[in-house]
Each structure stands twice: as C-alpha cells, then as structure tokens.
C-alpha cells in the first residue's frame, strides 16, 4: 500500500518544473529510488557536515535552510516551500551539506539519492540548462539578501526583509493582496534583519497603521507594493 501511494503521488509530479525535462526513462529511474517522509515542525532534515547523499522535494510545508559561522555572529538563511528540489548548493561536487535544514511547519517531502539525480542531469542537456537557470535565480536572491544586510538602518533592513519574504513566499489572493501562508515570528524576522525583536515590532506597527500590511497569528498579509 505504501509503495502504491509513493508511486501515485510522485507520478503526479511528472510535469512539475524540476522534472518536466526528464525523459520517461529518467523519471522512472528517479521514481524507483524515491521515498516519501513526513516531518513535524522543528524536526531537522539534515545538519551541516552530514553526508550529502539525499536531495529533497517539498510537497507541503516550509523548510528553513540555515548556517552560522564559527563565531555564531554571521547567520545565513533561506526558505524552501512547495514543489522545489533542494539543496542545490554544491551540486556535482560537494560531499557534505554546507547548511542545516529544519521543518518550520509540519512538512511532507520526497527524497532520493543525490548521485542518481546528478547523473541524470549530467546526461540530459535540457535538464542541465534548467538547473543552471535555477541556480542563477538562487544567486540573485542571495545577492539581494547581501545588499539588505549591508543597509545600515535597522528599520530599512526589516522592511527590505519583509519584501524578500513576500517575493519568495507570498501567494497572491487578489491584485492588491498577498499572504504568506506560513507562520513567521517577530524574533525570526528580527534575526534575519540583524536587529532586535523590539525594532522589528516597531516597523510592523508602523506599516499596520498605514494599512500596508496585517500581521495576525504570525501570518503576514501585504496590501500593495510599498517596498520596491
């Protein structure tokens, strides 16, 4: 019964962006090696330094990828949500994960051997081109975060991080309304912005007073493109 469930659910992903360029034989090879697993909020999928032997594909929920430097003063983060293969950092060369990954909500994810996925990509030019383009988008996102981190004004950093969250996690509900359907705490926003919880709270309060956002039960709702 479990094998039938995995076969059925993974088959439904055949024409999602991460798999649509695979040949039928390549997709079948991947499907023959895939496993389905659920994680509870707070569970760790992998830690920095673990063998990079699995790639994951989230079908429900939110995952945070993070890394601290040795002094614990520099903090890198990223989010992965529905329908995306990760982590792609170190593709074709890294032997260990360079970040840790934690479930920020209850999640459901497929995982499959890194080696098989990379072998498929190396032999399939269309899939390899797609992978390069996806990596470029990831780099652009990282550059935006770096620029945000260099901003000296803490209020601006919070505002800019809200824009990044909206762009990467937001789901449009109308022409003027975008909601992030995952809980984001003020503490998390503050850490990501390199400031205090109090400062993050002040920024949220001002934006709410202007009618630009709502923040209820850790859910952000944006009402227009205030942050360019």
Tab-separated table of C-alpha atoms in Angstrom:
chain	number	residue	atom	x	y	z
A	1	UNK	CA	0.000	0.000	0.000
A	2	UNK	CA	2.833	2.431	0.906
A	3	UNK	CA	4.688	1.717	-2.351
A	4	UNK	CA	1.486	2.356	-4.322
A	5	UNK	CA	0.967	5.681	-2.518
A	6	UNK	CA	4.530	6.817	-3.243
A	7	UNK	CA	4.262	5.723	-6.879
A	8	UNK	CA	0.969	7.567	-7.354
A	9	UNK	CA	1.952	10.775	-5.588
A	10	UNK	CA	5.364	11.058	-7.234
A	11	UNK	CA	3.878	10.286	-10.667
A	12	UNK	CA	1.701	13.385	-10.260
A	13	UNK	CA	4.896	15.475	-10.263
A	14	UNK	CA	5.914	14.327	-13.734
A	15	UNK	CA	5.434	17.738	-15.348
A	16	UNK	CA	6.441	19.987	-12.472
A	17	UNK	CA	9.309	22.320	-13.392
A	18	UNK	CA	12.031	20.278	-11.676
A	19	UNK	CA	11.134	17.118	-13.610
A	20	UNK	CA	9.483	18.154	-16.860
A	21	UNK	CA	12.736	17.987	-18.862
A	22	UNK	CA	13.482	14.402	-17.841
A	23	UNK	CA	12.875	11.592	-20.286
A	24	UNK	CA	10.315	8.981	-19.274
A	25	UNK	CA	13.115	6.516	-18.501
A	26	UNK	CA	14.937	9.078	-16.343
A	27	UNK	CA	11.776	9.916	-14.424
A	28	UNK	CA	11.060	6.236	-13.865
A	29	UNK	CA	14.605	5.732	-12.579
A	30	UNK	CA	14.159	8.556	-10.104
A	31	UNK	CA	10.737	7.276	-9.055
A	32	UNK	CA	12.163	3.809	-8.417
A	33	UNK	CA	14.538	5.332	-5.851
A	34	UNK	CA	12.282	7.878	-4.167
A	35	UNK	CA	10.932	7.738	-0.622
A	36	UNK	CA	8.148	9.777	0.979
A	37	UNK	CA	8.514	11.093	4.515
A	38	UNK	CA	6.686	13.463	6.828
A	39	UNK	CA	8.446	15.688	9.384
A	40	UNK	CA	6.921	17.502	12.334
A	41	UNK	CA	7.545	21.182	12.956
A	42	UNK	CA	11.010	21.622	14.468
A	43	UNK	CA	12.463	18.357	13.163
A	44	UNK	CA	15.833	18.523	11.412
A	45	UNK	CA	16.125	17.036	7.922
A	46	UNK	CA	19.913	17.230	7.879
A	47	UNK	CA	22.751	19.035	9.643
A	48	UNK	CA	25.755	20.873	8.285
A	49	UNK	CA	28.548	18.345	7.737
A	50	UNK	CA	26.253	15.360	7.154
A	51	UNK	CA	26.930	13.319	4.038
A	52	UNK	CA	25.197	14.977	1.088
A	53	UNK	CA	23.580	11.753	-0.087
A	54	UNK	CA	19.965	12.912	-0.418
A	55	UNK	CA	18.061	15.609	-2.273
A	56	UNK	CA	14.605	16.610	-1.108
A	57	UNK	CA	11.425	17.753	-2.829
A	58	UNK	CA	8.898	19.522	-0.600
A	59	UNK	CA	5.257	18.893	-1.451
A	60	UNK	CA	3.708	20.567	1.603
A	61	UNK	CA	5.002	22.955	4.246
A	62	UNK	CA	8.015	25.202	4.816
A	63	UNK	CA	11.686	24.340	5.379
A	64	UNK	CA	14.367	26.763	6.558
A	65	UNK	CA	17.975	26.284	5.492
A	66	UNK	CA	20.462	27.974	7.803
A	67	UNK	CA	24.098	28.281	8.729
A	68	UNK	CA	26.117	30.136	11.364
A	69	UNK	CA	29.809	30.925	11.151
A	70	UNK	CA	32.213	29.642	13.812
A	71	UNK	CA	31.708	32.728	15.971
A	72	UNK	CA	27.901	32.456	15.632
A	73	UNK	CA	27.813	36.122	14.576
A	74	UNK	CA	27.006	35.621	10.897
A	75	UNK	CA	23.714	33.993	10.063
A	76	UNK	CA	22.694	32.718	6.635
A	77	UNK	CA	19.144	31.616	5.966
A	78	UNK	CA	16.903	30.609	3.125
A	79	UNK	CA	13.449	29.121	2.778
A	80	UNK	CA	12.152	26.246	0.692
A	81	UNK	CA	8.473	25.731	0.137
A	82	UNK	CA	6.217	23.619	-2.065
A	83	UNK	CA	7.493	22.000	-5.243
A	84	UNK	CA	11.236	22.514	-5.265
A	85	UNK	CA	14.277	20.212	-5.225
A	86	UNK	CA	16.848	21.210	-2.596
A	87	UNK	CA	19.599	21.737	-1.550
A	88	UNK	CA	21.314	22.570	-4.836
A	89	UNK	CA	24.364	24.243	-3.328
A	90	UNK	CA	27.467	22.173	-4.110
A	91	UNK	CA	25.767	20.296	-6.946
A	92	UNK	CA	28.115	17.829	-8.694
A	93	UNK	CA	30.948	18.342	-6.214
A	94	UNK	CA	30.110	18.746	-2.517
A	95	UNK	CA	30.322	15.609	-0.380
A	96	UNK	CA	28.628	17.072	2.707
A	97	UNK	CA	25.800	19.507	3.349
A	98	UNK	CA	27.054	23.043	3.950
A	99	UNK	CA	23.872	24.060	5.794
A	100	UNK	CA	21.293	22.546	8.094
A	101	UNK	CA	17.597	22.215	7.241
A	102	UNK	CA	14.714	22.363	9.689
A	103	UNK	CA	10.963	21.968	9.248
A	104	UNK	CA	9.291	25.284	10.092
A	105	UNK	CA	5.852	23.677	9.812
A	106	UNK	CA	4.718	20.091	9.534
A	107	UNK	CA	6.010	19.072	6.109
A	108	UNK	CA	5.785	16.255	3.595
A	109	UNK	CA	8.721	15.635	1.313
A	110	UNK	CA	10.104	13.132	-1.140
A	111	UNK	CA	13.802	12.379	-1.076
A	112	UNK	CA	16.039	10.496	-3.481
A	113	UNK	CA	19.770	9.736	-3.884
A	114	UNK	CA	21.854	12.754	-4.851
A	115	UNK	CA	24.066	10.611	-7.055
A	116	UNK	CA	21.201	9.406	-9.248
A	117	UNK	CA	19.743	12.904	-9.704
A	118	UNK	CA	23.130	14.385	-10.603
A	119	UNK	CA	23.905	11.578	-13.052
A	120	UNK	CA	20.592	12.235	-14.800
A	121	UNK	CA	21.285	15.980	-15.002
A	122	UNK	CA	24.769	15.436	-16.429
A	123	UNK	CA	23.416	13.331	-19.289
A	124	UNK	CA	20.359	15.471	-20.077
A	125	UNK	CA	21.249	18.837	-21.629
A	126	UNK	CA	17.774	20.333	-21.183
A	127	UNK	CA	17.686	19.377	-17.515
A	128	UNK	CA	21.218	20.706	-17.026
A	129	UNK	CA	20.247	24.054	-18.604
A	130	UNK	CA	17.195	24.246	-16.341
A	131	UNK	CA	19.422	23.543	-13.334
A	132	UNK	CA	21.812	26.359	-14.304
A	133	UNK	CA	18.935	28.820	-14.671
A	134	UNK	CA	17.538	27.793	-11.303
A	135	UNK	CA	20.960	28.265	-9.706
A	136	UNK	CA	21.163	31.750	-11.229
A	137	UNK	CA	17.849	32.692	-9.594
A	138	UNK	CA	19.158	31.427	-6.251
A	139	UNK	CA	22.291	33.556	-6.659
A	140	UNK	CA	20.169	36.633	-7.441
A	141	UNK	CA	18.183	36.018	-4.272
A	142	UNK	CA	21.393	35.705	-2.239
A	143	UNK	CA	22.706	38.960	-3.697
A	144	UNK	CA	19.520	40.739	-2.661
A	145	UNK	CA	19.891	39.428	0.889
A	146	UNK	CA	23.523	40.553	0.956
A	147	UNK	CA	22.549	44.054	-0.137
A	148	UNK	CA	19.900	44.120	2.585
A	149	UNK	CA	22.435	43.082	5.196
A	150	UNK	CA	24.721	45.970	4.223
A	151	UNK	CA	21.997	48.552	4.861
A	152	UNK	CA	22.971	50.495	7.986
A	153	UNK	CA	19.429	51.490	9.017
A	154	UNK	CA	17.764	48.702	11.015
A	155	UNK	CA	14.242	49.826	10.070
A	156	UNK	CA	15.178	49.629	6.383
A	157	UNK	CA	16.624	46.139	6.852
A	158	UNK	CA	13.367	44.926	8.399
A	159	UNK	CA	11.313	46.497	5.599
A	160	UNK	CA	13.556	45.013	2.921
A	161	UNK	CA	13.433	41.584	4.529
A	162	UNK	CA	9.656	41.771	4.501
A	163	UNK	CA	9.862	42.438	0.771
A	164	UNK	CA	12.113	39.390	0.313
A	165	UNK	CA	9.712	37.194	2.301
A	166	UNK	CA	6.777	38.492	0.298
A	167	UNK	CA	8.537	37.873	-3.012
A	168	UNK	CA	9.725	34.365	-2.151
A	169	UNK	CA	6.880	33.015	-0.007
A	170	UNK	CA	3.877	35.212	-0.740
A	171	UNK	CA	0.810	33.881	-2.523
A	172	UNK	CA	-1.475	36.393	-4.310
A	173	UNK	CA	-5.090	36.403	-3.167
A	174	UNK	CA	-6.110	39.380	-5.311
A	175	UNK	CA	-4.482	42.163	-7.326
A	176	UNK	CA	-3.684	44.084	-4.148
A	177	UNK	CA	-3.401	41.348	-1.533
A	178	UNK	CA	-0.566	38.875	-0.967
A	179	UNK	CA	-0.393	36.492	2.000
A	180	UNK	CA	2.481	34.395	3.321
A	181	UNK	CA	0.650	31.193	4.320
A	182	UNK	CA	3.356	30.160	6.796
A	183	UNK	CA	3.956	31.454	10.331
A	184	UNK	CA	6.875	33.889	10.624
A	185	UNK	CA	7.682	35.075	14.145
A	186	UNK	CA	8.893	38.571	15.017
A	187	UNK	CA	12.011	37.004	16.504
A	188	UNK	CA	12.762	35.237	13.226
A	189	UNK	CA	12.207	38.437	11.239
A	190	UNK	CA	14.489	40.294	13.641
A	191	UNK	CA	17.296	37.738	13.406
A	192	UNK	CA	17.039	37.686	9.619
A	193	UNK	CA	17.234	41.505	9.641
A	194	UNK	CA	20.140	41.717	12.056
A	195	UNK	CA	18.196	43.692	14.650
A	196	UNK	CA	16.111	43.280	17.800
A	197	UNK	CA	12.602	41.927	18.211
A	198	UNK	CA	11.538	45.342	19.506
A	199	UNK	CA	12.747	47.118	16.366
A	200	UNK	CA	11.041	44.571	14.118
A	201	UNK	CA	7.847	45.057	16.097
A	202	UNK	CA	8.045	48.842	15.688
A	203	UNK	CA	8.374	48.518	11.904
A	204	UNK	CA	5.403	46.148	11.737
A	205	UNK	CA	3.315	48.519	13.877
A	206	UNK	CA	4.039	51.487	11.581
A	207	UNK	CA	3.229	49.509	8.432
A	208	UNK	CA	-0.013	48.278	10.002
A	209	UNK	CA	-1.001	51.834	10.951
A	210	UNK	CA	-0.525	52.850	7.311
A	211	UNK	CA	-2.781	49.999	6.192
A	212	UNK	CA	0.023	48.393	4.191
A	213	UNK	CA	0.214	45.049	6.000
A	214	UNK	CA	-1.565	42.890	8.545
A	215	UNK	CA	0.182	40.590	10.979
A	216	UNK	CA	-2.128	38.244	12.849
A	217	UNK	CA	-1.244	34.907	14.449
A	218	UNK	CA	2.246	35.099	12.880
A	219	UNK	CA	0.786	35.413	9.351
A	220	UNK	CA	1.805	38.351	7.158
A	221	UNK	CA	-0.606	39.882	4.651
A	222	UNK	CA	0.559	42.614	2.250
A	223	UNK	CA	-1.858	45.030	0.585
A	224	UNK	CA	0.289	46.747	-2.031
A	225	UNK	CA	3.839	47.033	-3.349
A	226	UNK	CA	5.029	49.550	-0.791
A	227	UNK	CA	8.610	48.235	-0.889
A	228	UNK	CA	10.284	48.480	-4.276
